């Protein structure tokens, strides 16, 4: 019956649209009367954009609006329309869009309460990027409680030329007919630890932890989900749902574990998914809570921190969350919960504010435009342990799904792995590599990962000196060779032979843009992106031939785990994101297992843990690096950007989540544009993070800098590398925050090593009576000491 009612309802909606039975509330939505009925164009950067009529490029009628925006920030265009609404009303907002350039456009409404206060600036948002043809952009939205007016909006970000035509806002039939009159208001499940309830009015969950008494309650960010049916059985609740923006029928199944404080929530559907599905809803937070986010190494945010801007992080790439979970914990007793994304290949998280406090909610991206496979989350509740308990539960999950492969296991397969443990990663482009390394070792820097590469003779000499010899490589960037005459130079590792047949094609038929380089006249030329399905073949062509003459022991593969899993629509090598991940891992397995090389990759993602030995960039929180860190590598910053000091080197925010899960599996390093000596005034502090986390440092320098700063480099090495060596094969078992200001922190490793550091400006008295000076440290339990 539910499916029949839903079909009738959606058919009614489409009939009303097709028959024009519902009036368009946007007057002059097709711009046939010029710009009458539209408010002046607004751009955050004054003078960065304009709107004018265009009578040449139209979707229908005689005119469209052409919007030219040259700025890097946001803009908006609105009809002069404020619509009175009531909670539960349904509207459809639509427009035909054509877009050129790097910017984006979003169709949405702003919502307002009775006193005239803004509730949301972008409710019901639907976005579009790069569409050379006219594209129908539409969204349906249900008016949430507390909203009395809406304002249609077109907003965007970045430089672009956009044509807009046939804008419409129409009222749709109500939703009350879909809900069964006999549906219970709530359904509940209980075990010894949890009581879980589902509210059928809005599909929200409430969970009471029976061990602590804390109540966790969800709140919808948008009214996009309507419950049309609900039933409960032993340890299970099943919901029938409709996703209003897409009209998709969903089934949600909640399964309570009878013996653990955990439950899973699985969402299934069959049909098109034109925009991310935002379900389930977020749990609200309380004062004193902190969000726990595995962004690169790890970070936490006080939910009351007003300085944090909302953001979205994908679960399918290193510049998102690098492990598939998030959590909430309090600062008092370590109570909280985590959410493990058991199907992360097309998932993301979004951090927003509810009740003026930060929360996190999941989002499900489409699989090639459709809902695809069932999506599943696991909710885990903790009565103690805080972020450490959250990380350790995820480590258990990683072991169960086959991601936990230790460095000790990898060393048995390749003894050269031992050269990596406790080695400083050195990037240097001077000619006399052997002479420089000899000086470094004579000064006390004994264990070195030499990343710059070299000639066969140089490599043989360095190998004799027990240096781990490596070089940069990449299987992503493919430049059109027709552009070569206009470039200042070409990269030897571009997979030029892949152009144009082996690059990724996007859904609309254009090729995916990758790394950009400036041409001789200052214009930009962009590489295509090699399809991951093709990458292993190019590696097999390149690497064995080079190893025949160049005795490398290691190789760094750029971008593979930093770039997101991509979809490809090329008919000869189509690919879902899941297949993209699988082929990326086959590339890394090719390099590490087939070629028998110690292997590193950029930034990092735990999908690659079984195949890799180190990540360059895992320690460096992506959003908080110095500006242009990926291009301006060798610049030494004498002035510290505020965001870098606050977040990148901020003990108030950072957490060693990666180390708590994978310290004994993969070595985490700084990014090559964010190394230990990058910001001299923060060098001591950066060394302390390496020490605390049991990770080695990274240096980038020329000979002149080495000669003038030799003692400082040696100090950095001595304060970090021996302890990274001592703990390199050991699990990090605990991370303790010893002071309320989070300035004094301690880590514990499975082999008995305990490291305590003081990031603060005042001494700290240890329980032993020893005084830990500012920027000081103590290490106990070192093997052989």
XYZ file of C-alpha atoms in Angstrom:
785
model
C 0.000 0.000 0.000
C 2.828 2.399 0.896
C 4.433 1.928 -2.529
C 1.088 2.489 -4.277
C 0.427 5.699 -2.346
C 3.938 6.957 -3.064
C 3.535 6.259 -6.780
C 0.183 8.067 -6.868
C 1.663 11.003 -4.973
C 4.673 11.387 -7.277
C 2.538 10.933 -10.367
C 0.293 13.719 -9.118
C 3.287 16.000 -8.645
C 4.603 15.338 -12.153
C 1.131 15.712 -13.691
C 0.689 19.095 -12.039
C 4.036 20.260 -13.384
C 3.457 18.983 -16.900
C -0.035 20.405 -17.114
C 0.953 23.781 -15.648
C -1.908 23.466 -13.169
C 0.155 25.154 -10.449
C 1.127 28.802 -11.048
C 4.768 29.834 -11.107
C 5.347 32.172 -8.168
C 8.454 33.675 -9.814
C 7.290 36.454 -12.104
C 9.496 36.935 -15.140
C 11.358 33.687 -14.436
C 12.275 33.484 -18.133
C 13.620 37.080 -18.294
C 11.276 37.944 -21.149
C 10.685 41.299 -19.451
C 14.337 42.020 -18.925
C 15.521 41.960 -15.317
C 12.209 43.241 -13.946
C 11.196 41.384 -10.799
C 14.809 40.555 -9.891
C 16.934 42.140 -7.200
C 20.374 43.618 -7.996
C 23.213 41.139 -8.337
C 25.370 40.800 -5.209
C 29.010 39.662 -4.983
C 31.168 39.488 -1.882
C 33.999 41.060 -3.865
C 32.810 44.492 -5.009
C 32.729 44.831 -8.781
C 33.550 41.171 -9.355
C 30.429 40.331 -11.340
C 27.382 41.456 -13.267
C 24.124 40.219 -14.775
C 22.786 41.174 -18.197
C 20.217 39.938 -20.707
C 21.401 37.548 -23.396
C 19.239 37.165 -26.526
C 21.618 34.771 -28.283
C 21.954 31.935 -25.748
C 18.511 30.967 -24.466
C 16.764 27.843 -23.264
C 13.318 29.019 -24.349
C 11.694 32.275 -25.366
C 13.708 35.269 -26.498
C 16.069 35.936 -23.587
C 18.063 34.508 -20.691
C 20.120 36.097 -17.931
C 23.871 35.911 -18.364
C 25.850 36.123 -15.131
C 29.580 36.853 -15.328
C 31.515 36.422 -12.100
C 35.266 37.041 -11.970
C 35.803 36.776 -8.214
C 37.013 33.855 -6.143
C 34.329 34.194 -3.476
C 30.529 33.923 -3.376
C 27.662 35.743 -5.085
C 23.858 35.686 -5.152
C 20.942 36.556 -7.420
C 17.358 36.590 -6.134
C 13.904 37.261 -7.519
C 12.096 40.025 -5.662
C 9.872 37.511 -3.898
C 9.218 36.592 -0.258
C 6.649 33.757 -0.019
C 4.556 33.158 3.136
C 4.592 29.445 4.045
C 3.506 27.002 6.730
C 5.269 23.995 8.219
C 4.672 20.934 6.053
C 4.126 22.859 2.799
C 5.861 21.357 -0.221
C 7.476 23.430 -2.994
C 9.498 22.702 -6.106
C 12.169 25.188 -7.164
C 13.717 24.803 -10.618
C 15.769 26.568 -13.285
C 17.576 25.783 -16.520
C 21.317 26.443 -16.203
C 24.306 26.539 -18.514
C 27.703 27.027 -16.867
C 31.262 27.606 -18.055
C 34.333 28.079 -15.881
C 35.693 26.841 -12.590
C 32.872 28.195 -10.418
C 29.603 26.642 -9.295
C 25.930 27.538 -8.938
C 23.467 26.437 -6.271
C 19.672 26.606 -6.377
C 18.132 27.059 -2.923
C 15.911 29.193 -0.718
C 16.581 31.226 2.376
C 14.098 30.590 5.190
C 12.819 33.044 7.805
C 10.877 32.845 11.052
C 7.960 35.000 12.187
C 10.110 37.766 13.763
C 12.033 38.015 10.477
C 15.196 36.221 11.634
C 17.042 34.068 9.122
C 16.806 30.324 9.778
C 18.856 29.071 6.816
C 20.565 30.792 3.892
C 20.657 27.738 1.616
C 17.783 25.423 2.463
C 17.039 22.673 -0.043
C 20.261 23.401 -1.947
C 21.052 21.709 -5.247
C 24.368 22.505 -6.963
C 25.878 22.294 -10.429
C 29.448 22.515 -11.690
C 30.529 22.860 -15.341
C 27.697 22.115 -17.725
C 28.329 23.206 -21.296
C 24.749 22.271 -22.239
C 21.502 23.491 -20.745
C 20.832 21.488 -17.565
C 17.620 21.276 -15.578
C 18.379 21.976 -11.926
C 15.520 21.336 -9.506
C 14.877 20.685 -5.848
C 11.811 19.873 -3.773
C 11.605 21.098 -0.216
C 9.299 20.662 2.744
C 8.887 23.672 4.999
C 10.215 22.830 8.475
C 8.612 23.930 11.753
C 9.329 27.515 12.734
C 9.640 28.835 9.170
C 7.053 31.376 7.996
C 8.622 32.742 4.774
C 10.974 31.607 2.049
C 13.068 33.500 -0.488
C 14.192 31.745 -3.712
C 17.915 32.179 -4.421
C 20.621 31.415 -6.933
C 24.020 31.466 -5.262
C 27.470 30.489 -6.403
C 31.176 30.552 -5.781
C 34.212 31.228 -7.927
C 34.778 32.516 -11.464
C 32.228 31.440 -14.049
C 29.918 32.525 -16.842
C 26.398 31.246 -16.173
C 23.213 31.457 -18.220
C 19.931 31.213 -16.290
C 16.484 30.707 -17.791
C 12.968 29.524 -16.970
C 13.168 29.843 -13.177
C 10.126 28.606 -11.298
C 8.780 28.105 -7.799
C 5.554 26.135 -7.517
C 3.516 24.795 -4.632
C 2.876 21.027 -4.575
C 0.253 18.782 -2.968
C 0.736 18.079 0.755
C 2.283 15.006 2.301
C -0.298 14.054 4.916
C -1.932 11.512 2.592
C 1.278 9.446 2.553
C 1.404 8.785 6.273
C -0.616 5.870 7.579
C -3.105 6.999 10.178
C -2.375 3.963 12.371
C 1.408 4.443 12.385
C 2.737 4.601 15.956
C 4.416 7.873 16.959
C 7.541 6.026 18.069
C 9.139 2.586 18.081
C 11.729 1.383 20.594
C 14.388 -1.314 21.058
C 16.312 -2.083 24.245
C 19.297 -4.112 25.369
C 21.220 -4.065 28.656
C 23.146 -0.925 27.657
C 21.000 1.127 25.271
C 17.418 2.190 24.709
C 16.885 3.272 21.092
C 13.750 5.042 19.870
C 12.664 6.110 16.378
C 10.270 9.062 16.074
C 8.072 8.355 13.068
C 7.060 12.016 12.666
C 10.504 12.964 11.348
C 12.643 9.762 11.269
C 14.876 10.983 14.105
C 16.545 8.721 16.647
C 16.951 9.139 20.372
C 19.315 6.944 22.349
C 19.591 6.660 26.107
C 22.811 5.154 27.382
C 21.537 3.147 30.341
C 25.038 2.981 31.876
C 25.472 6.772 32.098
C 21.937 8.145 31.806
C 22.895 10.444 28.945
C 20.231 11.002 26.310
C 21.346 11.507 22.700
C 18.719 13.108 20.421
C 18.753 13.741 16.677
C 17.430 16.851 14.982
C 16.754 17.221 11.234
C 18.899 19.752 9.385
C 16.361 19.783 6.552
C 12.916 18.264 6.137
C 13.772 15.948 3.262
C 12.615 12.593 4.638
C 9.005 11.529 5.244
C 8.133 8.288 7.039
C 5.372 6.401 5.251
C 5.496 3.165 7.216
C 7.173 1.704 10.314
C 7.322 -1.651 12.041
C 9.384 -3.235 14.815
C 10.447 -6.802 15.532
C 12.978 -8.323 17.878
C 16.132 -6.120 17.805
C 15.028 -4.481 14.522
C 13.046 -1.467 13.317
C 12.178 -1.063 9.653
C 11.084 2.261 8.145
C 9.566 3.033 4.757
C 10.627 6.518 3.653
C 10.336 8.983 0.796
C 13.193 11.334 -0.051
C 11.330 14.475 -1.072
C 13.982 16.183 -3.256
C 14.367 13.119 -5.506
C 11.075 11.275 -4.964
C 13.095 8.162 -4.135
C 11.523 5.405 -2.031
C 13.883 4.308 0.748
C 13.987 1.501 3.271
C 15.879 2.067 6.528
C 16.642 -0.868 8.803
C 17.917 -0.362 12.355
C 19.481 -3.461 13.907
C 20.347 -3.362 17.628
C 23.201 -5.603 18.769
C 21.831 -7.699 21.627
C 25.154 -7.818 23.490
C 26.975 -4.560 22.755
C 26.179 -0.823 22.994
C 25.903 -0.654 19.218
C 23.406 -0.662 16.396
C 23.575 -0.476 12.620
C 21.419 1.603 10.313
C 21.160 0.410 6.708
C 19.493 2.471 3.955
C 18.429 0.846 0.688
C 16.811 2.170 -2.481
C 16.638 1.605 -6.212
C 16.545 4.626 -8.477
C 18.205 7.862 -9.467
C 19.882 10.036 -6.830
C 20.572 13.438 -8.419
C 21.996 15.009 -5.212
C 23.461 13.685 -1.954
C 21.072 11.976 0.442
C 21.299 13.595 3.880
C 20.145 10.850 6.184
C 20.212 9.843 8.986
C 20.037 13.088 10.936
C 22.779 14.343 13.287
C 22.726 13.889 17.034
C 22.686 17.229 18.795
C 25.629 18.115 21.030
C 25.878 19.538 24.530
C 28.187 22.123 26.122
C 31.526 20.500 26.918
C 31.323 18.052 23.989
C 34.052 17.759 21.373
C 33.744 16.434 17.830
C 36.376 13.820 16.912
C 37.284 13.923 13.217
C 39.919 11.760 11.439
C 40.943 14.572 9.106
C 44.451 13.377 8.210
C 46.193 12.581 11.531
C 43.192 13.757 13.517
C 41.525 16.802 15.004
C 38.879 17.664 17.570
C 36.635 20.711 17.800
C 34.803 22.042 20.802
C 31.162 22.125 19.741
C 30.973 25.667 21.117
C 33.918 26.970 19.052
C 32.524 29.919 17.085
C 35.640 30.181 14.880
C 34.947 26.939 13.002
C 33.292 27.266 9.610
C 31.021 24.386 8.545
C 32.575 22.052 5.988
C 32.121 18.810 4.094
C 34.684 15.994 4.022
C 34.418 13.000 1.699
C 35.203 9.534 3.016
C 36.682 8.485 -0.332
C 39.980 10.354 -0.507
C 42.870 11.619 1.568
C 41.679 15.223 1.533
C 38.578 14.226 3.466
C 38.435 11.868 6.416
C 41.258 9.327 6.187
C 39.426 6.742 8.291
C 35.727 5.996 7.959
C 34.325 7.272 11.241
C 33.560 10.319 13.323
C 32.735 10.741 16.981
C 31.592 12.918 19.854
C 32.987 12.828 23.372
C 32.823 15.022 26.436
C 35.793 16.598 28.191
C 34.702 15.449 31.625
C 34.187 11.693 31.705
C 35.013 10.541 28.183
C 31.438 9.509 27.465
C 30.321 9.686 23.866
C 29.587 7.853 20.679
C 31.166 7.154 17.313
C 29.727 6.381 13.908
C 31.618 3.943 11.685
C 30.842 4.300 7.983
C 30.747 0.678 6.870
C 30.120 1.664 3.226
C 32.479 4.646 2.710
C 33.120 4.596 -1.053
C 30.383 7.147 -1.850
C 30.003 8.724 1.586
C 30.828 12.076 3.156
C 30.319 13.917 6.424
C 29.129 17.480 6.880
C 29.795 19.583 9.962
C 27.128 22.183 10.702
C 25.519 23.908 13.649
C 22.335 22.907 15.447
C 21.235 24.962 18.448
C 24.367 27.053 17.868
C 26.644 24.039 18.485
C 28.611 21.956 16.020
C 27.267 18.592 14.899
C 28.204 16.065 12.200
C 25.831 14.314 9.810
C 26.473 11.775 7.032
C 25.756 12.287 3.355
C 25.475 9.642 0.653
C 26.645 10.541 -2.846
C 25.230 8.719 -5.843
C 26.938 5.839 -7.557
C 26.977 7.065 -11.149
C 23.740 8.973 -10.657
C 21.875 6.191 -8.864
C 21.469 5.163 -5.250
C 23.195 1.849 -5.994
C 24.175 -0.472 -3.186
C 22.810 -0.384 0.378
C 24.535 2.175 2.644
C 25.291 1.338 6.264
C 26.467 3.062 9.450
C 27.372 1.547 12.806
C 26.651 3.622 15.928
C 28.813 2.783 18.965
C 28.269 4.304 22.432
C 30.919 4.674 25.136
C 30.564 5.130 28.879
C 34.262 6.015 29.190
C 37.492 6.313 27.204
C 36.850 9.364 25.029
C 38.705 9.683 21.732
C 41.009 6.757 22.584
C 38.066 4.377 22.951
C 36.609 5.700 19.695
C 39.883 5.046 17.855
C 40.353 1.604 19.376
C 36.855 0.531 18.369
C 37.686 1.576 14.826
C 40.956 -0.383 14.999
C 38.867 -3.447 15.831
C 36.708 -2.704 12.780
C 39.824 -2.250 10.601
C 41.109 -5.632 11.728
C 37.776 -7.272 10.941
C 37.695 -5.960 7.354
C 41.348 -6.778 6.615
C 42.989 -3.328 6.758
C 45.251 -3.968 9.759
C 48.611 -5.178 8.419
C 51.549 -4.281 10.628
C 54.982 -2.999 9.692
C 56.422 -6.131 11.289
C 54.414 -8.219 8.809
C 55.538 -5.978 5.959
C 59.184 -6.208 7.068
C 58.999 -9.987 6.781
C 57.977 -9.536 3.146
C 60.574 -6.813 2.453
C 63.492 -6.366 4.902
C 64.152 -2.878 3.499
C 61.133 -1.711 5.495
C 63.433 -1.644 8.519
C 65.473 1.141 6.886
C 62.324 3.311 6.932
C 61.528 2.995 10.630
C 63.013 5.983 12.451
C 64.447 7.548 9.269
C 64.184 11.282 8.561
C 62.652 12.006 5.165
C 65.044 14.337 3.317
C 64.121 16.363 0.226
C 67.185 18.036 -1.305
C 68.055 18.896 -4.909
C 71.779 19.747 -4.614
C 74.194 17.902 -6.864
C 76.513 16.203 -4.358
C 74.020 13.919 -2.672
C 76.652 11.465 -1.451
C 78.787 14.195 0.085
C 75.799 15.781 1.805
C 74.573 12.477 3.223
C 78.074 11.709 4.450
C 78.105 15.033 6.315
C 74.670 14.336 7.801
C 75.654 10.911 9.055
C 78.912 12.247 10.485
C 76.878 14.855 12.391
C 74.649 12.163 13.914
C 71.766 11.934 11.434
C 72.188 8.252 10.738
C 68.883 6.948 9.409
C 67.795 8.690 6.201
C 65.041 8.286 3.606
C 66.552 10.029 0.557
C 63.530 11.045 -1.533
C 65.132 13.093 -4.297
C 66.427 10.188 -6.420
C 69.741 10.126 -8.230
C 71.967 8.522 -10.817
C 72.803 4.808 -10.678
C 76.215 5.530 -9.136
C 74.722 7.857 -6.513
C 72.070 5.313 -5.612
C 74.611 2.511 -5.235
C 76.771 4.694 -2.989
C 73.811 5.698 -0.830
C 72.647 2.112 -0.588
C 76.094 1.158 0.723
C 75.631 3.844 3.407
C 72.374 2.131 4.555
C 70.251 4.990 3.186
C 66.755 4.169 1.952
C 66.918 5.463 -1.629
C 63.681 6.697 -3.182
C 62.271 8.922 -5.870
C 59.077 10.757 -6.748
C 56.621 9.189 -9.193
C 53.011 9.834 -10.208
C 50.251 8.035 -12.113
C 47.627 10.736 -12.381
C 48.694 13.732 -14.490
C 48.417 13.468 -18.279
C 49.103 16.615 -20.302
C 47.894 16.993 -23.867
C 51.165 16.894 -25.893
C 49.720 19.555 -28.210
C 50.262 21.991 -25.316
C 53.963 21.228 -24.921
C 55.231 24.056 -27.180
C 53.348 26.573 -25.035
C 54.754 25.335 -21.715
C 57.926 26.366 -19.922
C 58.789 22.710 -19.443
C 57.328 19.225 -19.202
C 57.291 16.721 -16.355
C 59.135 13.483 -16.972
C 56.553 11.483 -15.038
C 53.503 12.641 -16.975
C 51.822 9.644 -18.589
C 51.699 11.431 -21.941
C 50.862 8.265 -23.870
C 47.550 8.157 -22.015
C 46.256 11.274 -23.822
C 43.411 11.182 -24.786
C 42.286 7.553 -24.682
C 43.118 6.615 -21.099
C 41.998 9.694 -19.150
C 38.902 10.021 -16.987
C 35.742 11.220 -18.717
C 33.075 12.779 -16.534
C 29.335 12.149 -16.656
C 28.666 15.057 -19.010
C 31.315 13.884 -21.482
C 34.116 16.349 -20.657
C 37.498 15.252 -19.310
C 38.401 15.659 -15.647
C 40.879 18.494 -14.972
C 43.895 17.750 -12.794
C 47.127 19.610 -12.030
C 47.526 22.978 -13.723
C 50.730 24.617 -14.975
C 51.341 28.129 -16.251
C 52.337 28.536 -19.884
C 54.879 30.889 -21.412
C 52.302 33.668 -21.703
C 50.997 33.227 -18.169
C 47.917 31.252 -19.153
C 47.000 28.007 -17.385
C 47.065 24.557 -18.961
C 45.524 21.616 -17.129
C 46.442 17.964 -17.146
C 43.842 15.319 -17.647
C 43.551 12.630 -14.964
C 44.708 9.134 -15.820
C 41.952 6.593 -15.263
C 42.834 4.436 -12.244
C 41.878 1.340 -14.215
C 44.809 2.085 -16.556
C 47.399 3.154 -13.958
C 48.931 -0.272 -13.084
C 49.788 -0.888 -16.729
C 51.704 2.383 -16.956
C 53.561 1.543 -13.728
C 54.556 -1.854 -15.090
C 55.900 -0.183 -18.216
C 57.924 2.425 -16.308
C 59.258 0.978 -13.068
C 60.926 -2.353 -14.019
C 62.797 -0.704 -16.880
C 64.161 1.935 -14.526
C 65.038 -0.556 -11.769
C 67.174 -2.457 -14.265
C 69.668 0.447 -14.150
C 68.716 2.410 -11.005
C 68.874 0.332 -7.765
C 66.120 2.100 -5.840
C 64.791 0.520 -2.671
C 61.759 2.796 -2.303
C 59.284 4.830 -4.337
C 56.927 7.673 -3.465
C 53.691 7.655 -5.494
C 52.099 11.110 -5.527
C 48.330 11.840 -5.383
C 46.960 8.265 -5.470
C 45.618 8.313 -1.903
C 45.246 12.095 -1.741
C 42.953 12.414 -4.745
C 39.399 11.125 -4.316
C 38.143 7.896 -5.761
C 36.763 8.989 -9.128
C 34.004 7.861 -11.448
C 34.868 7.415 -15.104
C 32.349 7.375 -17.954
C 34.735 6.441 -20.769
C 33.192 3.545 -22.657
C 36.534 1.662 -22.786
C 37.347 1.929 -19.079
C 34.208 2.847 -17.060
C 34.627 3.008 -13.322
C 32.620 3.542 -10.151
C 34.283 5.046 -7.086
C 34.477 1.562 -5.586
C 36.295 0.347 -8.691
C 38.506 3.443 -8.583
C 39.575 2.519 -5.053
C 40.210 -1.068 -6.084
C 42.396 -0.018 -9.032
C 44.301 2.509 -6.919
C 45.098 -0.281 -4.484
C 46.186 -2.526 -7.364
C 48.619 0.189 -8.436
C 50.092 0.453 -4.937
C 50.222 -3.333 -4.595
C 52.056 -3.449 -7.930
C 54.706 -1.039 -6.665
C 55.141 -2.519 -3.183
C 54.658 -6.242 -3.769
C 55.454 -6.871 -7.444
C 58.341 -4.385 -7.630
C 59.424 -5.205 -4.037
C 59.818 -1.524 -3.136
C 59.188 0.244 0.129
C 56.282 2.449 -0.939
C 54.846 5.743 0.189
C 51.939 7.832 -1.006
C 50.574 11.339 -0.559
C 48.421 12.413 2.404
C 46.946 8.989 3.038
C 43.813 6.902 3.440
C 43.377 3.711 5.369
C 42.173 1.782 2.320
C 45.889 1.679 1.392
C 47.250 0.450 4.734
C 47.759 -3.164 3.565
C 49.784 -1.991 0.548
C 51.944 0.881 1.812
C 54.658 1.674 4.336
C 54.445 5.448 4.802
C 52.287 8.457 4.022
C 53.754 11.861 3.218
C 51.222 14.376 4.487
C 49.261 12.327 7.021
C 50.632 14.489 9.856
C 49.735 17.707 8.011
C 46.063 18.651 8.380
C 45.056 19.502 4.810
C 42.954 22.662 5.345
C 45.523 24.198 7.700
C 48.759 24.074 5.722
C 50.560 27.247 4.641
C 49.109 28.803 1.469
C 50.204 27.208 -1.802
C 52.138 24.537 0.081
C 51.925 22.154 -2.877
C 53.758 24.538 -5.243
C 55.904 26.852 -3.131
C 57.799 23.960 -1.563
C 61.149 25.444 -0.613
C 59.970 28.761 0.809
C 60.815 29.154 4.492
C 58.087 31.077 6.323
C 59.354 33.579 8.881
C 55.840 34.803 9.626
C 53.331 32.220 10.822
C 49.793 32.306 9.370
C 47.228 32.348 12.166
C 45.413 29.225 10.948
C 48.681 27.262 10.848
C 49.579 28.182 14.427
C 46.045 27.606 15.706
C 45.196 24.316 13.997
C 48.194 22.730 12.231
C 50.462 23.140 15.269
C 47.679 23.615 17.806
C 47.663 21.131 20.670
C 44.184 22.360 21.606
C 42.822 20.843 18.398
C 45.132 18.055 17.219
C 44.607 14.387 18.128
C 46.771 11.361 17.163
C 43.805 9.383 15.867
C 45.793 7.821 13.029
C 48.498 6.670 15.442
C 45.962 5.174 17.839
C 44.636 3.050 14.973
C 47.595 2.459 12.638
C 50.886 3.539 14.289
C 52.334 0.024 14.010
C 51.103 -0.369 10.417
C 52.096 2.762 8.436
C 54.495 5.616 9.224
C 52.946 9.084 9.160
C 55.036 12.032 7.939
C 54.539 15.739 7.293
C 53.616 17.025 3.843
C 56.538 18.058 1.615
C 55.318 21.655 1.690
C 54.860 21.521 5.475
C 58.078 19.978 6.841
C 59.778 20.437 10.231
C 61.941 23.428 9.232
C 59.200 25.136 7.162
C 58.316 27.624 9.923
C 61.429 28.133 12.098
C 59.514 29.755 14.950
C 57.368 26.603 15.270
C 60.156 24.096 14.643
C 60.464 23.103 18.317
C 56.739 22.584 18.583
C 56.598 20.504 15.419
C 59.395 18.319 16.779
C 57.323 17.793 19.922
C 54.422 16.460 17.860
C 56.779 14.036 16.089
C 58.100 12.923 19.468
C 54.671 12.557 21.065
C 53.291 10.618 18.110
C 56.371 8.422 17.615
C 56.875 9.628 14.041
C 60.038 10.738 12.197
C 60.733 14.279 10.976
C 60.972 15.644 7.439
C 63.608 18.126 6.259
C 63.766 20.134 3.053
C 66.853 22.268 2.490
C 69.634 23.275 0.120
C 73.307 23.065 1.028
C 73.475 26.679 2.179
C 70.606 26.143 4.630
C 72.202 22.920 5.830
C 75.508 24.625 6.495
C 73.982 27.534 8.417
C 71.434 25.429 10.347
C 73.326 22.141 10.770
C 73.135 22.098 14.559
C 69.400 22.771 14.483
C 68.786 19.943 12.028
C 70.819 17.591 14.209
C 68.850 18.661 17.289
C 65.566 18.045 15.470
C 66.689 14.576 14.458
C 67.941 13.651 17.924
C 64.719 14.832 19.566
C 62.506 12.765 17.279
C 64.027 9.984 15.166
C 65.413 7.730 17.940
C 62.002 7.641 19.595
C 60.254 7.009 16.296
C 62.664 4.118 15.844
C 61.984 2.790 19.334
C 58.198 2.872 18.908
C 57.972 2.261 15.161
C 56.754 -1.347 15.378
C 54.569 -0.799 18.453
C 50.885 -0.001 18.752
C 50.036 3.323 20.388
C 47.828 2.123 23.207
C 46.882 5.405 24.859
C 46.885 9.179 24.468
C 46.287 11.219 27.593
C 45.568 14.928 27.942
C 46.977 15.751 31.363
C 45.924 19.389 31.814
C 42.616 21.198 31.204
C 44.315 23.571 28.726
C 45.543 20.487 26.789
C 49.144 21.759 26.924
C 50.595 18.652 28.559
C 49.969 15.402 26.721
C 51.226 11.848 26.976
C 51.319 8.805 24.727
C 51.839 5.154 25.673
C 53.076 2.409 23.367
C 52.658 -1.350 23.554
C 56.393 -1.942 24.090
C 56.399 0.086 27.327
C 57.561 3.459 26.025
C 55.734 6.464 27.537
C 56.302 9.955 26.154
C 55.160 13.155 27.876
C 55.497 16.609 26.309
C 54.725 20.128 27.475
C 53.474 22.389 24.680
C 52.766 25.199 27.134
C 54.660 28.217 28.417
C 54.803 27.164 32.084
C 56.531 24.198 33.786
C 54.532 21.097 34.699
C 55.200 18.887 37.713
C 55.069 15.191 36.817
C 53.769 12.616 39.322
C 57.385 11.483 39.753
C 58.260 14.957 40.988
C 60.262 15.818 37.885
C 59.635 19.243 36.393
C 58.719 19.310 32.718
C 59.890 22.658 31.350
C 58.029 24.592 28.625
C 58.497 22.838 25.274
C 60.179 20.057 27.215
C 59.647 16.314 27.176
C 60.259 13.122 29.097
C 60.584 9.625 27.652
C 60.567 6.533 29.858
C 60.732 2.837 29.041
C 63.084 3.182 26.075
C 64.550 -0.217 25.083
C 68.229 -0.351 26.045
C 68.014 2.730 28.313
